Amino acid sequence: MPRPKRCRKICKYPNIWSFSPDESGNSETIVFMLDEFETIRLIDYEKMTQAECASAMGVSRGTVAGIYENARFKIADAIVNGKRLRITGGSYHIDSIPASSTISEKGENIMRIAVTYERELIGQHFGKTEQFKIYDIADGDIVSSKIIDTNGSGHGALAGFLRASEVEVLICGNIGAGARNALSEVGINLFPGVTGSVDEAVKSYLSGSLQYNPNTECSHHDHDHDHGEGHSCHHGDCDSHRHE
């Protein structure tokens, strides 16, 4: 049995999740993992050495060298052959979302739904959500579900986590304008204004009978943005390893 991958630490989610050539007849998409994105960001953008990058990501220098080589080849392949580049999950963890490393990669023909979760009920304040329940759907049926701790990290970090987890649909209660924009930017379909049981809400969605209010507004005046946008390191780890 192959040894499981050690999760690689990343400091933030990308601001942009996909890149496409303006003119190309090639419809192929290259999947670019978050750990590959992080090596490019740290080594080529932040100008770290591979050893400094390895320390920041919590893995060996040899592991970083392998990730970096794969990442650079994928970028070259996209540029030379006019392919689309899509950034998504992988074996990673991020401080702002404690359970990020427990999300498995989504298989083919699987739809992934997330619901704000609070004691079997739908959480009513998206930006302060401390847990999601995430469902994998195949052929219209629930095939698995998992409760994930999020630490109430604010709408930017939560939207990034959902995007990295390949979530396509979010069912929730109240949600502010900033959170709506963050979810829209990462292509997640939103069904707000829902109350009651999380399991029943998902079943209703799958049957086409989910009752939701697309105009629901957060009663906290969008204060959910105060808990961080996922754009910076929480403990200064990346900056502390920067090569001068």
GROMACS .gro file of C-alpha atoms in nm:
model
  244
    1MET     CA    1   0.000   0.000   0.000
    2PRO     CA    2   0.146   0.342  -0.096
    3ARG     CA    3   0.229   0.575   0.190
    4PRO     CA    4  -0.025   0.861   0.219
    5LYS     CA    5   0.094   1.206   0.116
    6ARG     CA    6   0.195   1.442   0.392
    7CYS     CA    7  -0.024   1.753   0.376
    8ARG     CA    8   0.158   2.060   0.255
    9LYS     CA    9   0.094   2.386   0.437
   10ILE     CA   10  -0.024   2.681   0.229
   11CYS     CA   11  -0.053   3.036   0.357
   12LYS     CA   12  -0.347   3.156   0.149
   13TYR     CA   13  -0.589   3.065  -0.125
   14PRO     CA   14  -0.544   3.202  -0.479
   15ASN     CA   15  -0.727   3.519  -0.579
   16ILE     CA   16  -0.781   3.373  -0.927
   17TRP     CA   17  -0.871   3.007  -0.971
   18SER     CA   18  -0.849   2.954  -1.347
   19PHE     CA   19  -0.669   3.091  -1.650
   20SER     CA   20  -0.769   3.053  -2.013
   21PRO     CA   21  -0.597   3.160  -2.336
   22ASP     CA   22  -0.779   3.430  -2.531
   23GLU     CA   23  -0.753   3.238  -2.856
   24SER     CA   24  -0.718   2.861  -2.862
   25GLY     CA   25  -0.901   2.568  -3.012
   26ASN     CA   26  -0.767   2.342  -2.737
   27SER     CA   27  -1.038   2.251  -2.486
   28GLU     CA   28  -0.806   2.055  -2.255
   29THR     CA   29  -0.780   2.170  -1.892
   30ILE     CA   30  -0.472   2.122  -1.676
   31VAL     CA   31  -0.546   2.060  -1.308
   32PHE     CA   32  -0.307   2.267  -1.096
   33MET     CA   33  -0.301   2.163  -0.730
   34LEU     CA   34  -0.284   2.413  -0.442
   35ASP     CA   35   0.056   2.284  -0.327
   36GLU     CA   36   0.187   2.341  -0.680
   37PHE     CA   37   0.044   2.693  -0.676
   38GLU     CA   38   0.211   2.755  -0.339
   39THR     CA   39   0.557   2.652  -0.459
   40ILE     CA   40   0.528   2.885  -0.758
   41ARG     CA   41   0.406   3.167  -0.534
   42LEU     CA   42   0.682   3.124  -0.277
   43ILE     CA   43   0.977   3.049  -0.506
   44ASP     CA   44   0.904   3.251  -0.820
   45TYR     CA   45   0.694   3.535  -0.677
   46GLU     CA   46   0.819   3.571  -0.318
   47LYS     CA   47   1.174   3.480  -0.428
   48MET     CA   48   1.233   3.217  -0.161
   49THR     CA   49   1.490   2.942  -0.199
   50GLN     CA   50   1.362   2.587  -0.225
   51ALA     CA   51   1.486   2.522   0.130
   52GLU     CA   52   1.292   2.823   0.262
   53CYS     CA   53   0.984   2.715   0.069
   54ALA     CA   54   1.012   2.364   0.216
   55SER     CA   55   1.031   2.507   0.568
   56ALA     CA   56   0.726   2.728   0.509
   57MET     CA   57   0.525   2.436   0.370
   58GLY     CA   58   0.637   2.187   0.636
   59VAL     CA   59   0.786   1.931   0.397
   60SER     CA   60   1.133   1.824   0.282
   61ARG     CA   61   1.335   2.013   0.024
   62GLY     CA   62   1.321   1.707  -0.203
   63THR     CA   63   0.940   1.711  -0.188
   64VAL     CA   64   0.933   2.080  -0.277
   65ALA     CA   65   1.173   2.020  -0.568
   66GLY     CA   66   0.937   1.756  -0.709
   67ILE     CA   67   0.626   1.970  -0.666
   68TYR     CA   68   0.799   2.272  -0.819
   69GLU     CA   69   0.919   2.077  -1.123
   70ASN     CA   70   0.567   1.945  -1.189
   71ALA     CA   71   0.418   2.292  -1.144
   72ARG     CA   72   0.657   2.457  -1.388
   73PHE     CA   73   0.594   2.188  -1.651
   74LYS     CA   74   0.217   2.238  -1.619
   75ILE     CA   75   0.254   2.614  -1.666
   76ALA     CA   76   0.478   2.559  -1.969
   77ASP     CA   77   0.231   2.308  -2.115
   78ALA     CA   78  -0.055   2.557  -2.071
   79ILE     CA   79   0.137   2.842  -2.238
   80VAL     CA   80   0.291   2.644  -2.523
   81ASN     CA   81  -0.019   2.441  -2.611
   82GLY     CA   82  -0.292   2.692  -2.526
   83LYS     CA   83  -0.454   2.488  -2.250
   84ARG     CA   84  -0.676   2.612  -1.969
   85LEU     CA   85  -0.530   2.601  -1.616
   86ARG     CA   86  -0.762   2.525  -1.322
   87ILE     CA   87  -0.644   2.549  -0.960
   88THR     CA   88  -0.809   2.308  -0.716
   89GLY     CA   89  -0.753   2.098  -0.399
   90GLY     CA   90  -0.478   1.845  -0.332
   91SER     CA   91  -0.300   1.736  -0.014
   92TYR     CA   92  -0.283   2.065   0.175
   93HIS     CA   93  -0.379   2.238   0.496
   94ILE     CA   94  -0.424   2.604   0.581
   95ASP     CA   95  -0.427   2.756   0.930
   96SER     CA   96  -0.750   2.950   0.877
   97ILE     CA   97  -0.946   2.628   0.812
   98PRO     CA   98  -0.831   2.363   1.064
   99ALA     CA   99  -0.993   2.070   0.885
  100SER     CA  100  -0.888   2.160   0.530
  101SER     CA  101  -0.660   1.856   0.511
  102THR     CA  102  -0.950   1.614   0.565
  103ILE     CA  103  -1.126   1.692   0.237
  104SER     CA  104  -1.066   1.426  -0.025
  105GLU     CA  105  -1.041   1.499  -0.395
  106LYS     CA  106  -1.373   1.473  -0.572
  107GLY     CA  107  -1.411   1.182  -0.811
  108GLU     CA  108  -1.553   1.200  -1.160
  109ASN     CA  109  -1.931   1.237  -1.195
  110ILE     CA  110  -1.960   1.355  -0.834
  111MET     CA  111  -2.144   1.673  -0.735
  112ARG     CA  112  -2.042   1.830  -0.404
  113ILE     CA  113  -2.285   2.029  -0.185
  114ALA     CA  114  -2.197   2.220   0.132
  115VAL     CA  115  -2.443   2.334   0.400
  116THR     CA  116  -2.371   2.568   0.691
  117TYR     CA  117  -2.403   2.340   0.992
  118GLU     CA  118  -2.502   2.395   1.354
  119ARG     CA  119  -2.620   2.094   1.556
  120GLU     CA  120  -2.797   1.923   1.264
  121LEU     CA  121  -2.956   2.254   1.162
  122ILE     CA  122  -2.862   2.504   0.893
  123GLY     CA  123  -2.635   2.775   1.035
  124GLN     CA  124  -2.778   3.122   0.988
  125HIS     CA  125  -2.465   3.340   0.960
  126PHE     CA  126  -2.234   3.233   0.678
  127GLY     CA  127  -1.925   3.436   0.771
  128LYS     CA  128  -1.928   3.298   1.125
  129THR     CA  129  -1.989   2.939   1.023
  130GLU     CA  130  -1.783   2.708   1.244
  131GLN     CA  131  -1.882   2.391   1.059
  132PHE     CA  132  -1.999   2.281   0.715
  133LYS     CA  133  -2.160   1.950   0.632
  134ILE     CA  134  -2.034   1.845   0.291
  135TYR     CA  135  -2.222   1.593   0.076
  136ASP     CA  136  -2.103   1.400  -0.229
  137ILE     CA  137  -2.380   1.322  -0.476
  138ALA     CA  138  -2.383   1.060  -0.752
  139ASP     CA  139  -2.678   0.986  -0.980
  140GLY     CA  140  -2.902   1.207  -0.768
  141ASP     CA  141  -2.830   1.028  -0.440
  142ILE     CA  142  -2.612   1.109  -0.139
  143VAL     CA  143  -2.314   0.873  -0.139
  144SER     CA  144  -2.120   1.027   0.150
  145SER     CA  145  -2.121   1.320   0.391
  146LYS     CA  146  -1.873   1.475   0.633
  147ILE     CA  147  -1.879   1.750   0.896
  148ILE     CA  148  -1.585   1.990   0.862
  149ASP     CA  149  -1.462   2.240   1.122
  150THR     CA  150  -1.392   2.587   0.980
  151ASN     CA  151  -1.316   2.802   1.287
  152GLY     CA  152  -1.558   3.074   1.171
  153SER     CA  153  -1.286   3.220   0.952
  154GLY     CA  154  -1.476   3.496   0.766
  155HIS     CA  155  -1.633   3.490   0.423
  156GLY     CA  156  -1.314   3.525   0.216
  157ALA     CA  157  -1.139   3.226   0.372
  158LEU     CA  158  -1.460   3.022   0.374
  159ALA     CA  159  -1.526   3.090   0.006
  160GLY     CA  160  -1.168   2.988  -0.075
  161PHE     CA  161  -1.203   2.669   0.126
  162LEU     CA  162  -1.528   2.576  -0.052
  163ARG     CA  163  -1.372   2.645  -0.391
  164ALA     CA  164  -1.061   2.442  -0.308
  165SER     CA  165  -1.289   2.159  -0.190
  166GLU     CA  166  -1.463   2.160  -0.530
  167VAL     CA  167  -1.800   2.250  -0.379
  168GLU     CA  168  -2.051   2.343  -0.648
  169VAL     CA  169  -2.358   2.430  -0.439
  170LEU     CA  170  -2.391   2.607  -0.101
  171ILE     CA  171  -2.711   2.597   0.104
  172CYS     CA  172  -2.718   2.841   0.396
  173GLY     CA  173  -2.922   3.081   0.607
  174ASN     CA  174  -2.841   3.452   0.618
  175ILE     CA  175  -2.553   3.584   0.411
  176GLY     CA  176  -2.413   3.931   0.343
  177ALA     CA  177  -2.328   4.104   0.017
  178GLY     CA  178  -1.952   4.056   0.058
  179ALA     CA  179  -1.993   3.684   0.106
  180ARG     CA  180  -2.226   3.663  -0.195
  181ASN     CA  181  -1.964   3.832  -0.410
  182ALA     CA  182  -1.687   3.606  -0.280
  183LEU     CA  183  -1.889   3.293  -0.362
  184SER     CA  184  -1.990   3.429  -0.703
  185GLU     CA  185  -1.626   3.498  -0.788
  186VAL     CA  186  -1.532   3.134  -0.728
  187GLY     CA  187  -1.833   2.998  -0.918
  188ILE     CA  188  -2.038   2.849  -0.634
  189ASN     CA  189  -2.416   2.835  -0.678
  190LEU     CA  190  -2.585   2.987  -0.373
  191PHE     CA  191  -2.917   2.889  -0.214
  192PRO     CA  192  -2.966   3.120   0.088
  193GLY     CA  193  -3.253   3.183   0.328
  194VAL     CA  194  -3.298   2.816   0.419
  195THR     CA  195  -3.382   2.692   0.769
  196GLY     CA  196  -3.431   2.353   0.935
  197SER     CA  197  -3.250   2.022   0.904
  198VAL     CA  198  -2.935   2.011   0.690
  199ASP     CA  199  -3.008   1.657   0.566
  200GLU     CA  200  -3.364   1.742   0.471
  201ALA     CA  201  -3.248   2.056   0.289
  202VAL     CA  202  -3.011   1.854   0.072
  203LYS     CA  203  -3.279   1.596  -0.002
  204SER     CA  204  -3.516   1.878  -0.100
  205TYR     CA  205  -3.253   2.030  -0.326
  206LEU     CA  206  -3.200   1.697  -0.501
  207SER     CA  207  -3.574   1.654  -0.551
  208GLY     CA  208  -3.612   2.009  -0.683
  209SER     CA  209  -3.834   2.120  -0.393
  210LEU     CA  210  -3.591   2.327  -0.181
  211GLN     CA  211  -3.754   2.639  -0.040
  212TYR     CA  212  -3.505   2.927  -0.031
  213ASN     CA  213  -3.498   3.306  -0.050
  214PRO     CA  214  -3.246   3.445  -0.302
  215ASN     CA  215  -3.284   3.795  -0.152
  216THR     CA  216  -3.198   3.697   0.206
  217GLU     CA  217  -2.967   3.951   0.371
  218CYS     CA  218  -2.744   3.905   0.674
  219SER     CA  219  -2.892   4.084   0.975
  220HIS     CA  220  -2.539   4.162   1.098
  221HIS     CA  221  -2.480   4.413   0.817
  222ASP     CA  222  -2.211   4.203   0.655
  223HIS     CA  223  -1.979   4.211   0.956
  224ASP     CA  224  -1.868   3.861   0.857
  225HIS     CA  225  -1.584   4.021   0.662
  226ASP     CA  226  -1.405   4.115   0.981
  227HIS     CA  227  -1.259   3.768   1.035
  228GLY     CA  228  -1.010   3.763   0.749
  229GLU     CA  229  -1.012   3.730   0.373
  230GLY     CA  230  -0.764   3.444   0.336
  231HIS     CA  231  -0.507   3.685   0.183
  232SER     CA  232  -0.235   3.670   0.446
  233CYS     CA  233  -0.047   3.429   0.668
  234HIS     CA  234  -0.192   3.402   1.016
  235HIS     CA  235   0.136   3.343   1.196
  236GLY     CA  236   0.384   3.516   0.967
  237ASP     CA  237   0.533   3.184   0.859
  238CYS     CA  238   0.585   3.279   0.495
  239ASP     CA  239   0.738   3.620   0.568
  240SER     CA  240   0.968   3.473   0.831
  241HIS     CA  241   1.122   3.240   0.574
  242ARG     CA  242   1.163   3.500   0.300
  243HIS     CA  243   1.507   3.502   0.141
  244GLU     CA  244   1.671   3.843   0.165
   0.00000   0.00000   0.00000
